[in-house]
XYZ file of C-alpha atoms in Angstrom:
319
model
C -25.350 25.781 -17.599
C -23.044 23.110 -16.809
C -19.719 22.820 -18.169
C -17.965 19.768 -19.773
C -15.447 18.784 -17.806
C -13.571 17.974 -21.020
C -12.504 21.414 -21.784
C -10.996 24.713 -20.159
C -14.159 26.866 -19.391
C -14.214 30.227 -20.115
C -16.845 32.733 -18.754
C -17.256 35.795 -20.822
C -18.814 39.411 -20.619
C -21.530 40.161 -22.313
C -19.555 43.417 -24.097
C -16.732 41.442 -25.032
C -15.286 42.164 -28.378
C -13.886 39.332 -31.373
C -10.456 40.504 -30.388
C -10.804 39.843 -26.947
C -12.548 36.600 -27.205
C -9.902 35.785 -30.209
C -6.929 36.882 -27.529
C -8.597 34.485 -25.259
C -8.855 31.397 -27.318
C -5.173 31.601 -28.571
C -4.322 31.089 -24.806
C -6.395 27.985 -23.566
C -6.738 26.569 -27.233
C -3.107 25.014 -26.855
C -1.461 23.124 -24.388
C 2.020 22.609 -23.105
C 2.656 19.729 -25.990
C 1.531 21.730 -28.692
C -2.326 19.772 -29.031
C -5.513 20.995 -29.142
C -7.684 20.880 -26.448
C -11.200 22.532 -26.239
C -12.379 25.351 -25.317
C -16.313 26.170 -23.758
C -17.765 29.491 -23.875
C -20.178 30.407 -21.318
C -21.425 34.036 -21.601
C -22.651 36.237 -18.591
C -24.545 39.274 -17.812
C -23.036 42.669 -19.148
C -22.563 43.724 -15.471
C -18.943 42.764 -13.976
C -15.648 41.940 -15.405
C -14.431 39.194 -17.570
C -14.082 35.957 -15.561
C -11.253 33.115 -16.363
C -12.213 29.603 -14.922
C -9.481 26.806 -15.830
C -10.697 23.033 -14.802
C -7.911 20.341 -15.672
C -8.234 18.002 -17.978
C -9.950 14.550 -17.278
C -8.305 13.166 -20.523
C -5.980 9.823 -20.010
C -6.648 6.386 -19.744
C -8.086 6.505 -17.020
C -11.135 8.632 -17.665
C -14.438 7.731 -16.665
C -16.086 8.930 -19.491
C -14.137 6.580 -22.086
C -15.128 3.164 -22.636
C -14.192 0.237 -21.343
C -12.139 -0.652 -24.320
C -10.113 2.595 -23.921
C -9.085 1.542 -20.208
C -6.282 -0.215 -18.870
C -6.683 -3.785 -20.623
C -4.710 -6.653 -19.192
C -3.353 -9.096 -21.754
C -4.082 -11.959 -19.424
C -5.227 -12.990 -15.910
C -3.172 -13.150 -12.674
C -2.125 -16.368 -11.525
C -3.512 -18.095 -8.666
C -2.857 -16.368 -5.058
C 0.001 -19.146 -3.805
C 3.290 -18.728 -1.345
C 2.540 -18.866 2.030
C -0.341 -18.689 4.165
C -0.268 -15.705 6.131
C 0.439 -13.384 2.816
C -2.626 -14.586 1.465
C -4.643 -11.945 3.282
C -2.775 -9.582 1.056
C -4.730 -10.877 -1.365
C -7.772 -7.930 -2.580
C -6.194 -5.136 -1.079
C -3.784 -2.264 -3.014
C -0.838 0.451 -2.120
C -0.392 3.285 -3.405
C 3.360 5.057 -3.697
C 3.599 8.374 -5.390
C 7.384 9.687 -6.882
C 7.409 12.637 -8.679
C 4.627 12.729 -11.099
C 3.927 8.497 -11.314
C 1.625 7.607 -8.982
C 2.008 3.606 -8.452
C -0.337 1.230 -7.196
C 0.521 -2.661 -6.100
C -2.066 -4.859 -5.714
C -0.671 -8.281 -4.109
C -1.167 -11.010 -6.238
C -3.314 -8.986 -9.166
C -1.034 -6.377 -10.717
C 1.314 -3.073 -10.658
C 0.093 -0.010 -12.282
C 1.517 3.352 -12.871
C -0.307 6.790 -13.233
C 1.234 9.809 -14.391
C -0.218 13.262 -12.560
C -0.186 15.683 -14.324
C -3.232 17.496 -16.268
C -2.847 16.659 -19.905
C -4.655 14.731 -22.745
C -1.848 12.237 -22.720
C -1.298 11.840 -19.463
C 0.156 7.991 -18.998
C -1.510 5.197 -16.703
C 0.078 1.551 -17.598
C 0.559 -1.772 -16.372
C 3.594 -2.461 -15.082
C 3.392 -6.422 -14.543
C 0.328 -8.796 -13.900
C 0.906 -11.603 -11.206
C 2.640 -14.385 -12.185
C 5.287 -16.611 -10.215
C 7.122 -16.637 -7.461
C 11.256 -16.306 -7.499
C 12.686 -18.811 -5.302
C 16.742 -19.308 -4.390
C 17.761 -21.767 -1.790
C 14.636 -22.984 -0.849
C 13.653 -19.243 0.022
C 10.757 -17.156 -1.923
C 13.004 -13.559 -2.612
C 10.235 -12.221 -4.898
C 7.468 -11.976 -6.830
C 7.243 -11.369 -10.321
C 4.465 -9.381 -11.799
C 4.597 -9.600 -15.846
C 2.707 -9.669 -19.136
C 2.286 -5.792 -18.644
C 1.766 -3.047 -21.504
C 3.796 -3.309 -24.291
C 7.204 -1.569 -24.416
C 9.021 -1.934 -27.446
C 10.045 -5.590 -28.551
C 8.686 -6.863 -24.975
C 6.125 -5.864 -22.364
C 6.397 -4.314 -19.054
C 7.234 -6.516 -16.229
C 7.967 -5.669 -11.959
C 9.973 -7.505 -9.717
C 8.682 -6.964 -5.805
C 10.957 -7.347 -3.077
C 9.335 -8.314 0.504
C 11.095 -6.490 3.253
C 10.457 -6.645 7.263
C 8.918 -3.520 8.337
C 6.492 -2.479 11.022
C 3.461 -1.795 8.460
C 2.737 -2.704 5.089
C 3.561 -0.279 2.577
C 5.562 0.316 -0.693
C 8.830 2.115 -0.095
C 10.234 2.432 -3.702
C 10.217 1.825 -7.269
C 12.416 2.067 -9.622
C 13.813 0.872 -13.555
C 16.685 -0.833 -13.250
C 16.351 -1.513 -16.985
C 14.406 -0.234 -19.657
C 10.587 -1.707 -19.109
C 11.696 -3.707 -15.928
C 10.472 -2.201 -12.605
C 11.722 -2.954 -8.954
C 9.338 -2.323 -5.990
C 9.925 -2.649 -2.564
C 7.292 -3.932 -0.260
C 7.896 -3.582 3.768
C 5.677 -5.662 5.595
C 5.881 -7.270 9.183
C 4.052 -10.196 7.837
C 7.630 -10.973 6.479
C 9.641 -10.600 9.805
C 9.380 -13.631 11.006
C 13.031 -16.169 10.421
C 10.950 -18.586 8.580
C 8.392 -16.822 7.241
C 9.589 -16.893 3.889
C 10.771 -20.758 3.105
C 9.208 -23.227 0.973
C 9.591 -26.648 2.511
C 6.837 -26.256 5.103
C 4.111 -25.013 2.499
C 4.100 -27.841 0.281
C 2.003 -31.213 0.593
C 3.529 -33.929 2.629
C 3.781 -36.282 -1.068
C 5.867 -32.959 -2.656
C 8.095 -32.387 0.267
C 8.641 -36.173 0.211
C 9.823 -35.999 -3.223
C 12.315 -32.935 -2.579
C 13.557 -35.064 -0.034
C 13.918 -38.139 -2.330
C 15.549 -35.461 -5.037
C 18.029 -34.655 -2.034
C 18.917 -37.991 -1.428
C 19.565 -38.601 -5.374
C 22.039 -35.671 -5.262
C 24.101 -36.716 -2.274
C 24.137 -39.994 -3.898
C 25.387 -38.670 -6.876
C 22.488 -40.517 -8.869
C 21.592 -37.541 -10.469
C 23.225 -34.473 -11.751
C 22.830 -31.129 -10.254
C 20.611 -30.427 -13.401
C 18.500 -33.168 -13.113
C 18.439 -32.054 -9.411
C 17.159 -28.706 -10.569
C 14.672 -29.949 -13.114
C 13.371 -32.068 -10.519
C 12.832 -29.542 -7.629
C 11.593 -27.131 -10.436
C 8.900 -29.507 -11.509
C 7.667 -30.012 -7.761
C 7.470 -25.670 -7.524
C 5.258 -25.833 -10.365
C 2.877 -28.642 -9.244
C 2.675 -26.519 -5.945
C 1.927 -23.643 -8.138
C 4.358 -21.394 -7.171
C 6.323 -21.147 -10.420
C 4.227 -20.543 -13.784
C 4.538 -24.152 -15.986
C 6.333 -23.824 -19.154
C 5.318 -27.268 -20.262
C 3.207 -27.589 -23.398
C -0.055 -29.618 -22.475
C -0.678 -32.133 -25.189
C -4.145 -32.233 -26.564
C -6.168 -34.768 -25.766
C -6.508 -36.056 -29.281
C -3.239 -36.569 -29.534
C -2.867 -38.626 -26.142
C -5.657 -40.582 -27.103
C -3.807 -41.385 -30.064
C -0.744 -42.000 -28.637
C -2.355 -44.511 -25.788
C -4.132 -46.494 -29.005
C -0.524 -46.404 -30.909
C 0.649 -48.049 -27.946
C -2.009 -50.356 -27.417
C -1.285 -51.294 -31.395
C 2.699 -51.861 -30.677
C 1.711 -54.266 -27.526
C -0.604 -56.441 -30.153
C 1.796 -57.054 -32.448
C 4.225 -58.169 -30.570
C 1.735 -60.776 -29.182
C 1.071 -61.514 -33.004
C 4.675 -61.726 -33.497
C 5.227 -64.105 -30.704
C 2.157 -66.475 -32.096
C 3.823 -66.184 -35.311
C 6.996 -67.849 -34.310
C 5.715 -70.330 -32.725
C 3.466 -71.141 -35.711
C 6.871 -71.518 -37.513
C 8.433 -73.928 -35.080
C 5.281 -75.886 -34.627
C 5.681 -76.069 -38.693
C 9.381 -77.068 -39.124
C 8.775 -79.826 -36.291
C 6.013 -81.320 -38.954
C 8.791 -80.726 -41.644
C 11.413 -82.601 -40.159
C 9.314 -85.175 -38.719
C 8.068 -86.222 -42.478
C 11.851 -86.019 -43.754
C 10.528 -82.790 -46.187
C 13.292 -81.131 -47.193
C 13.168 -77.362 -46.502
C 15.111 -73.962 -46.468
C 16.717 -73.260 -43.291
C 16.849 -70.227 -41.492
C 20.394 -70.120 -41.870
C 20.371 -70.069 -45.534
C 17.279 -67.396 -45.698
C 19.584 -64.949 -43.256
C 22.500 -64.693 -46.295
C 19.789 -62.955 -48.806
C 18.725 -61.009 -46.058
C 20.738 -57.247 -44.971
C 21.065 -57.703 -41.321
C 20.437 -54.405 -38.879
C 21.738 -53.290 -35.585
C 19.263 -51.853 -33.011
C 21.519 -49.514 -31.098
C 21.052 -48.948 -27.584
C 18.618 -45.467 -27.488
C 20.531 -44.078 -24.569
C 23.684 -41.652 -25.922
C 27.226 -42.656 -25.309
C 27.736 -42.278 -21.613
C 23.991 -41.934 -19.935
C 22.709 -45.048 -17.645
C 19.465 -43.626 -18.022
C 18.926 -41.657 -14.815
C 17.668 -38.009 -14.705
C-alpha cells in the first residue's frame, strides 16, 4: 500500500492497543502552528516492533497536486524583454538564491519569486515583482523594476534589481528595505563593460535624433528642464524601456474628435461665404440708394466679448 504523501505515515503493529495508537495520533495529529494535519495508518504483521515513518508535508502553493488556480497567479504579464542587446540572452533563464528559510528565484525579464522551506501546510511561495520598466538616471539604466506582485496590504509586492560586474551571473542578495519592497542584487560580467549600460546607443537613429534636438532646446533655454524631462521621458517609452502611463483614447472617441474637427473647418468656410454674401448685399443696397441699418448701429444692441489669448499669463507656448 502506498501512502499519501499528504499526511505523516504511521506504520503500526498488529498487537497494538487504542492507547497506544491514541498516544500516537496526539503526536503527529498537530503541528508546530497548532493545525491539523493528517494522519495514515498502515498496519503490519504482528512480528517486529512498532515502526514511526514521518514524510514532510507537500502542502503550500506550490504543490503539484493543487490546481492550477491554487498556484502562483500573476496579476498581469511581463513587459516586453528591452535594454540592451547583449542582456537579452538573459531572457528564459532563472537564479536561484537561498537565505535562511526563503528560497528566491529571478527570472530576467519575467518575474521574482520567493519560497519559504520549511515543511508546513502554510508554507509561503509569492511573487515578489513581475517585469516591468527599466530605471534610468543620467542617461544610464541603474535597474530594473519587477512589480504588480502578490498583494501586501494596501499595495502589492514589488523588487528593485541592481546589475553589478562580476565574473558569473548570479544573485548575491536580497533584501526589504521597506515593507513589501525587495532589493536584489544581480552580478553579471555581461555588465562590466564602461558602456555597457547607457541608453543613447540602443535607441533608433529618429529617437536619438530627437534627444539630441531635446538637448539643444535645453541649452537654448527654449524649454524648461521639465519640459526637458517630459520630453526625454516620452522618447524612453516609445523605445519601450519605461512602462507608458498615457491613457490611449478609444477609437470612437478619436473618430469623433477628427469629424468634430472636420465640422469646425466647415463652418468657418460657411462663415466666410456668409460675409461675403453680406457685402455682396449692402453693395446692391447702396447702389439703389435703399436705406439700411448699419453695422455700426446693430453692434450697440449687441454685448460685445473678448476672446482671451488661451495661453496663461507668462507661457509663449513652448514645452
Amino acid at each position: 500500500m502506498t501512502a499519501s504523501p499528504l499526511c505523516a505515515t504511521i506504520s503500526l503493529c498488529e498487537d497494538t492497543d487504542a492507547d497506544q495508537k491514541k498516544w500516537i495520533q496526539h503526536q503527529f495529529h498537530t503541528n508546530t502552528n497548532g493545525s491539523s494535519a493528517p494522519v495514515c495508518w498502515l498496519r503490519t504483521g504482528s512480528a517486529g516492533k512498532m515502526k514511526i515513518v514521518e514524510e514532510p508535508n507537500a502542502f503550500g502553493l506550490n504543490n503539484p497536486l493543487l490546481s492550477h488556480e491554487s498556484r502562483l497567479q500573476p496579476k498581469v504579464n511581463p513587459s516586453p524583454v528591452s535594454g540592451p542587446a547583449h542582456l537579452h540572452p538573459l531572457a528564459g533563464k532563472c537564479f536561484s538564491f537561498t537565505e535562511s528559510v526563503y528560497k528566491y528565484e529571478f527570472c530576467p525579464f519575467h518575474n521574482v519569486t520567493q519560497h519559504e522551506q520549511i515543511f508546513r501546510w502554510n508554507a509561503y511561495s509569492g511573487i515578489l515583482g513581475i517585469w516591468q520598466e527599466w530605471e534610468i538616471t543620467n542617461n544610464t539604466f541603474t535597474g530594473m523594476w519587477m512589480r504588480e506582485g502578490d498583494t501586501c496590504g494596501t499595495k502589492n509586492r514589488e523588487t528593485k534589481v541592481t546589475l553589478i560586474c562580476s565574473t558569473r551571473s548570479k544573485v548575491a542578495q536580497v533584501s526589504e528595505p521597506t515593507t513589501c519592497t525587495y532589493s536584489l542584487t544581480f552580478e553579471t560580467p555581461l555588465v562590466c563593460h564602461p558602456h555597457s549600460l547607457l541608453v543613447y546607443p540602443i535607441l533608433s537613429e529618429r529617437l536619438q535624433s530627437e534627444w539630441d534636438e531635446a538637448e539643444q532646446a535645453r541649452y537654448e533655454e527654449l524649454i524648461t528642464e521639465q519640459g526637458y524631462n517630459n520630453l526625454v521621458k516620452d522618447i524612453f517609452e516609445e523605445a519601450g524601456l519605461l512602462k507608458s502611463q498615457k491613457v490611449k483614447i478609444p477609437l470612437l472617441e478619436a473618430t469623433t474628435a477628427s469629424d468634430t474637427h472636420t465640422s469646425m473647418h466647415k463652418c468657418s468656410e460657411d462663415l466666410e461665404k456668409q460675409r461675403e454674401e453680406i457685402e455682396r448685399l449692402r453693395a446692391l443696397l447702396i447702389q439703389h440708394n435703399i436705406p439700411f441699418e448699419s453695422e455700426q448701429n446693430v453692434s450697440k444692441n449687441t454685448v460685445s466679448t473678448t476672446v482671451e489669448d488661451p495661453h496663461l499669463r507668462g507661457d509663449n507656448g513652448l514645452l
